[in-house]
Amino acid sequence: MRNSKYTREFRDSSVQLVMNSDESTAKIAKDLDVNEKTLYNWVREYKKANHIPIAPRGGFANSGTVKESAEEENKRLRTENKLLKQERDILKKATAPQGHFFQGAYFAKETL
């Protein structure tokens, strides 16, 4: 191991903080005043040494299940979008001015 400005104890406690925290590694690195890539490397080394599976780059362990859930999400969002468009059209009709339209121009009714 090369000469490091961080002690082994500091590295180990930093890795444990990342492993046991809900905070992102980037935020923890910033809080500890450590380069983000350095902290990621420490975590990767720890996982290798302890035979812990390392997620591939991109952060997803199984891209097949992610693709399925993305397709399901797209279907749900399309359905929601269709409903929102219908609601928007209803509201447009309900709030439309009650005047006369002539070739795209609006003429207000005269009220006497």
Short mmCIF file of C-alpha atoms in Angstrom, two decimals:
data_model
loop_
_atom_site.label_atom_id
_atom_site.label_comp_id
_atom_site.label_asym_id
_atom_site.label_seq_id
_atom_site.Cartn_x
_atom_site.Cartn_y
_atom_site.Cartn_z
CA MET A 1 0.00 0.00 0.00
CA ARG A 2 1.30 3.44 -0.85
CA ASN A 3 1.83 6.16 1.71
CA SER A 4 -1.58 7.67 2.43
CA LYS A 5 -2.47 10.88 4.20
CA TYR A 6 -5.47 9.09 5.75
CA THR A 7 -5.06 6.57 8.55
CA ARG A 8 -6.38 3.03 8.20
CA GLU A 9 -8.79 3.73 11.06
CA PHE A 10 -10.20 6.80 9.27
CA ARG A 11 -10.61 4.86 6.03
CA ASP A 12 -12.35 1.96 7.78
CA SER A 13 -14.73 4.20 9.70
CA SER A 14 -15.51 6.17 6.53
CA VAL A 15 -16.36 2.96 4.66
CA GLN A 16 -18.56 1.80 7.54
CA LEU A 17 -20.34 5.14 7.48
CA VAL A 18 -21.07 4.73 3.75
CA MET A 19 -22.19 1.12 4.16
CA ASN A 20 -24.52 1.84 7.09
CA SER A 21 -25.90 5.24 6.14
CA ASP A 22 -28.83 6.33 4.02
CA GLU A 23 -26.81 9.32 2.83
CA SER A 24 -25.16 9.24 -0.59
CA THR A 25 -21.47 8.49 -0.86
CA ALA A 26 -20.97 11.88 -2.49
CA LYS A 27 -22.52 13.71 0.47
CA ILE A 28 -20.51 11.71 2.98
CA ALA A 29 -17.32 12.41 1.04
CA LYS A 30 -18.10 16.12 1.08
CA ASP A 31 -18.87 16.04 4.81
CA LEU A 32 -15.59 14.24 5.54
CA ASP A 33 -13.65 16.51 3.19
CA VAL A 34 -12.47 13.51 1.15
CA ASN A 35 -12.44 13.27 -2.63
CA GLU A 36 -15.57 11.45 -3.77
CA LYS A 37 -13.64 9.03 -6.02
CA THR A 38 -11.26 8.23 -3.18
CA LEU A 39 -14.16 7.24 -0.94
CA TYR A 40 -15.72 5.17 -3.73
CA ASN A 41 -12.38 3.37 -4.15
CA TRP A 42 -12.19 2.63 -0.41
CA VAL A 43 -15.70 1.16 -0.49
CA ARG A 44 -14.88 -0.92 -3.59
CA GLU A 45 -11.69 -2.26 -1.95
CA TYR A 46 -13.60 -3.11 1.23
CA LYS A 47 -16.27 -4.98 -0.74
CA LYS A 48 -13.64 -6.94 -2.68
CA ALA A 49 -11.76 -7.85 0.47
CA ASN A 50 -14.95 -9.06 2.19
CA HIS A 51 -16.48 -10.77 -0.86
CA ILE A 52 -19.46 -8.42 -1.02
CA PRO A 53 -21.07 -8.20 -4.49
CA ILE A 54 -20.25 -4.97 -6.27
CA ALA A 55 -23.01 -3.42 -8.40
CA PRO A 56 -21.94 -2.74 -12.00
CA ARG A 57 -21.44 0.87 -13.11
CA GLY A 58 -24.77 2.62 -13.40
CA GLY A 59 -25.85 1.45 -9.97
CA PHE A 60 -28.18 -1.37 -11.02
CA ALA A 61 -27.40 -4.93 -10.02
CA ASN A 62 -29.88 -6.52 -12.43
CA SER A 63 -30.75 -4.50 -15.52
CA GLY A 64 -33.46 -6.97 -16.62
CA THR A 65 -35.73 -6.14 -13.70
CA VAL A 66 -35.04 -2.44 -14.13
CA LYS A 67 -36.15 -2.62 -17.75
CA GLU A 68 -39.41 -4.33 -16.74
CA SER A 69 -40.20 -1.77 -14.10
CA ALA A 70 -39.34 1.04 -16.54
CA GLU A 71 -41.79 -0.42 -19.06
CA GLU A 72 -44.45 -0.66 -16.36
CA GLU A 73 -43.76 2.92 -15.36
CA ASN A 74 -44.07 4.08 -18.98
CA LYS A 75 -47.44 2.34 -19.27
CA ARG A 76 -48.64 3.93 -16.03
CA LEU A 77 -47.41 7.38 -17.09
CA ARG A 78 -49.10 7.10 -20.49
CA THR A 79 -52.40 6.24 -18.81
CA GLU A 80 -52.00 9.12 -16.37
CA ASN A 81 -51.09 11.49 -19.20
CA LYS A 82 -54.21 10.51 -21.13
CA LEU A 83 -56.38 11.17 -18.07
CA LEU A 84 -54.72 14.54 -17.41
CA LYS A 85 -55.29 15.60 -21.03
CA GLN A 86 -58.97 14.72 -20.70
CA GLU A 87 -59.24 16.72 -17.48
CA ARG A 88 -57.44 19.66 -19.10
CA ASP A 89 -59.83 19.63 -22.07
CA ILE A 90 -62.85 19.58 -19.74
CA LEU A 91 -61.48 22.54 -17.80
CA LYS A 92 -60.72 24.43 -21.00
CA LYS A 93 -64.30 24.04 -22.16
CA ALA A 94 -65.68 25.01 -18.76
CA THR A 95 -63.62 28.19 -18.57
CA ALA A 96 -63.91 29.23 -22.22
CA PRO A 97 -65.32 32.74 -22.76
CA GLN A 98 -69.00 32.84 -23.65
CA GLY A 99 -68.63 35.29 -26.54
CA HIS A 100 -68.82 34.78 -30.29
CA PHE A 101 -65.91 33.53 -32.35
CA PHE A 102 -65.38 34.67 -35.91
CA GLN A 103 -62.48 33.20 -37.90
CA GLY A 104 -60.35 32.76 -34.79
CA ALA A 105 -61.01 36.24 -33.41
CA TYR A 106 -63.00 36.74 -30.23
CA PHE A 107 -65.89 39.20 -30.11
CA ALA A 108 -67.55 39.85 -26.78
CA LYS A 109 -71.32 39.83 -26.55
CA GLU A 110 -72.95 43.18 -26.05
CA THR A 111 -74.94 43.39 -22.88
CA LEU A 112 -77.34 46.29 -22.60
#
